[in-house]
Amino acid sequence: MFNLTRRAFGAGLLAASIGLSYGATAQELKQLNIGYQKTGLPVIARQQQVIEKALSDQGITVKWVEFSAGPPLVEALNVGAVNVGWTGDAPPIFGQSAGANIVYAAALPSNGDGEAIFVKPASPVQSVADLKGKRVGVGKGTSAHNLLVAALEKAGIPFDQITPVYLSPADAAAAFASDQIDAWAVWDPFFAIAETRYQPRVLARSSDVLKVNTYFIANKDFAKAHPEVVTSTIAALGEAAKWADQNRDKVAAALHEVTGVPLDAQTIAANRSKFGIFPITDEIIAGQQATADRFYKLGLIPNAVRISDAVWTAPGN
């Protein structure tokens, strides 16, 4: 069973407030609930209203639900508070290990240059190896958690030789500002915001140490009941990706408009973002499996998982 944490309980209350729609027939579905974060392709899709347009002929409206990070989004997917959503590579692994009712529906580019481990300029820490014995802020079960694990592994530092301080992005920002943590591992726009405030020393980026993807995830029951809605949503996200690539000068403003994150930070984030959405291949599954195996070996997830068991296949494919 998926553990009912306080966040999951909150997700359950959210589900009650917006209505569980995944158990309905396709004809009864009236609202698609989408989980998103403060950056990435779904934000562009919301600003462009491409999903709303794609589903309007079916009489389906769209409700957007913002999350601070991937783990609470996955918990919300598990209980049906949202039907689909976008996360980094690690959250669905933690969810699958705990029995979450989710499936991988599509893959997107990694956070790449927009995710990093960094310290303040005056810090004596000059490299990842120098993190030994230090306190590092990171969200548990997030893509940045995977970056931290992989970067330490590459530097030859066992994970138990640092002190991970598991914090939400907002709490980690406060801890970093007050020097309660020595380093911070996080993704855009939080990384970009930190760059505008501190001009930090970057120790490693995801693009330096990982070849991973981010993912479009669905509640398993919802994907089974409404496959055509999932495929229509993925196609609409593809249209948003094309718009973003063709209008690079407008992406930051679109991100700023939806999220309220300062334009200078969103400009940094937008300029290093990659947009796209594509099917999940055997190679992508193998890469995600390697990440899952790393987490299990370190004891960071309770059960070993087989990623292929949670990959959704659209009807006819």
mmCIF file with all atom_site columns, C-alpha atoms in Angstrom, residues 37 86-91 110-118 138-139 142-148 184-192 195 202-210 212-214 269 272:
data_model
loop_
_atom_site.group_PDB
_atom_site.id
_atom_site.type_symbol
_atom_site.label_atom_id
_atom_site.label_alt_id
_atom_site.label_comp_id
_atom_site.label_asym_id
_atom_site.label_entity_id
_atom_site.label_seq_id
_atom_site.pdbx_PDB_ins_code
_atom_site.Cartn_x
_atom_site.Cartn_y
_atom_site.Cartn_z
_atom_site.occupancy
_atom_site.B_iso_or_equiv
_atom_site.pdbx_formal_charge
_atom_site.auth_seq_id
_atom_site.auth_comp_id
_atom_site.auth_asym_id
_atom_site.auth_atom_id
_atom_site.pdbx_PDB_model_num
ATOM 1  C CA . GLN A 1 37  ? 5.223  22.900 -11.143 1.00 0.00 ? 37  GLN A CA 1
ATOM 2  C CA . TRP A 1 86  ? 4.760  16.337 -14.909 1.00 0.00 ? 86  TRP A CA 1
ATOM 3  C CA . THR A 1 87  ? 7.646  15.377 -12.625 1.00 0.00 ? 87  THR A CA 1
ATOM 4  C CA . GLY A 1 88  ? 11.356 14.717 -12.636 1.00 0.00 ? 88  GLY A CA 1
ATOM 5  C CA . ASP A 1 89  ? 12.872 11.246 -12.801 1.00 0.00 ? 89  ASP A CA 1
ATOM 6  C CA . ALA A 1 90  ? 12.982 10.340 -9.101  1.00 0.00 ? 90  ALA A CA 1
ATOM 7  C CA . PRO A 1 91  ? 9.431  11.045 -7.825  1.00 0.00 ? 91  PRO A CA 1
ATOM 8  C CA . SER A 1 110 ? 15.794 16.262 -18.461 1.00 0.00 ? 110 SER A CA 1
ATOM 9  C CA . ASN A 1 111 ? 16.265 19.337 -16.305 1.00 0.00 ? 111 ASN A CA 1
ATOM 10 C CA . GLY A 1 112 ? 19.837 19.351 -17.642 1.00 0.00 ? 112 GLY A CA 1
ATOM 11 C CA . ASP A 1 113 ? 21.655 22.633 -17.072 1.00 0.00 ? 113 ASP A CA 1
ATOM 12 C CA . GLY A 1 114 ? 18.674 23.872 -15.051 1.00 0.00 ? 114 GLY A CA 1
ATOM 13 C CA . GLU A 1 115 ? 19.336 21.622 -12.065 1.00 0.00 ? 115 GLU A CA 1
ATOM 14 C CA . ALA A 1 116 ? 22.434 21.862 -9.909  1.00 0.00 ? 116 ALA A CA 1
ATOM 15 C CA . ILE A 1 117 ? 24.257 21.484 -6.617  1.00 0.00 ? 117 ILE A CA 1
ATOM 16 C CA . PHE A 1 118 ? 25.690 24.810 -5.533  1.00 0.00 ? 118 PHE A CA 1
ATOM 17 C CA . VAL A 1 138 ? 17.550 18.633 -1.114  1.00 0.00 ? 138 VAL A CA 1
ATOM 18 C CA . GLY A 1 139 ? 13.998 17.463 -1.609  1.00 0.00 ? 139 GLY A CA 1
ATOM 19 C CA . THR A 1 142 ? 13.123 14.610 -6.187  1.00 0.00 ? 142 THR A CA 1
ATOM 20 C CA . SER A 1 143 ? 15.210 14.749 -9.353  1.00 0.00 ? 143 SER A CA 1
ATOM 21 C CA . ALA A 1 144 ? 17.731 16.830 -7.406  1.00 0.00 ? 144 ALA A CA 1
ATOM 22 C CA . HIS A 1 145 ? 18.015 13.947 -4.940  1.00 0.00 ? 145 HIS A CA 1
ATOM 23 C CA . ASN A 1 146 ? 19.095 11.754 -7.852  1.00 0.00 ? 146 ASN A CA 1
ATOM 24 C CA . LEU A 1 147 ? 21.574 14.407 -8.974  1.00 0.00 ? 147 LEU A CA 1
ATOM 25 C CA . LEU A 1 148 ? 23.091 14.547 -5.487  1.00 0.00 ? 148 LEU A CA 1
ATOM 26 C CA . TRP A 1 184 ? 21.667 23.147 -2.020  1.00 0.00 ? 184 TRP A CA 1
ATOM 27 C CA . ALA A 1 185 ? 20.575 20.772 -4.791  1.00 0.00 ? 185 ALA A CA 1
ATOM 28 C CA . VAL A 1 186 ? 17.533 22.003 -6.693  1.00 0.00 ? 186 VAL A CA 1
ATOM 29 C CA . TRP A 1 187 ? 16.034 22.655 -10.122 1.00 0.00 ? 187 TRP A CA 1
ATOM 30 C CA . ASP A 1 188 ? 14.748 25.724 -11.963 1.00 0.00 ? 188 ASP A CA 1
ATOM 31 C CA . PRO A 1 189 ? 13.234 28.152 -11.273 1.00 0.00 ? 189 PRO A CA 1
ATOM 32 C CA . PHE A 1 190 ? 14.597 27.830 -7.710  1.00 0.00 ? 190 PHE A CA 1
ATOM 33 C CA . PHE A 1 191 ? 18.142 27.377 -9.019  1.00 0.00 ? 191 PHE A CA 1
ATOM 34 C CA . ALA A 1 192 ? 17.724 30.395 -11.290 1.00 0.00 ? 192 ALA A CA 1
ATOM 35 C CA . GLU A 1 195 ? 21.654 32.576 -9.186  1.00 0.00 ? 195 GLU A CA 1
ATOM 36 C CA . VAL A 1 202 ? 28.023 25.528 -9.092  1.00 0.00 ? 202 VAL A CA 1
ATOM 37 C CA . LEU A 1 203 ? 29.529 22.168 -8.130  1.00 0.00 ? 203 LEU A CA 1
ATOM 38 C CA . ALA A 1 204 ? 27.618 19.957 -10.554 1.00 0.00 ? 204 ALA A CA 1
ATOM 39 C CA . ARG A 1 205 ? 24.673 20.084 -12.931 1.00 0.00 ? 205 ARG A CA 1
ATOM 40 C CA . SER A 1 206 ? 22.438 17.230 -13.980 1.00 0.00 ? 206 SER A CA 1
ATOM 41 C CA . SER A 1 207 ? 23.817 17.590 -17.488 1.00 0.00 ? 207 SER A CA 1
ATOM 42 C CA . ASP A 1 208 ? 27.300 16.837 -16.103 1.00 0.00 ? 208 ASP A CA 1
ATOM 43 C CA . VAL A 1 209 ? 26.542 13.551 -14.379 1.00 0.00 ? 209 VAL A CA 1
ATOM 44 C CA . LEU A 1 210 ? 23.194 12.161 -15.518 1.00 0.00 ? 210 LEU A CA 1
ATOM 45 C CA . VAL A 1 212 ? 17.869 11.047 -17.556 1.00 0.00 ? 212 VAL A CA 1
ATOM 46 C CA . ASN A 1 213 ? 14.435 12.296 -18.519 1.00 0.00 ? 213 ASN A CA 1
ATOM 47 C CA . THR A 1 214 ? 11.485 13.997 -16.895 1.00 0.00 ? 214 THR A CA 1
ATOM 48 C CA . ALA A 1 269 ? 15.496 29.129 -16.731 1.00 0.00 ? 269 ALA A CA 1
ATOM 49 C CA . ARG A 1 272 ? 18.564 26.712 -20.816 1.00 0.00 ? 272 ARG A CA 1
#
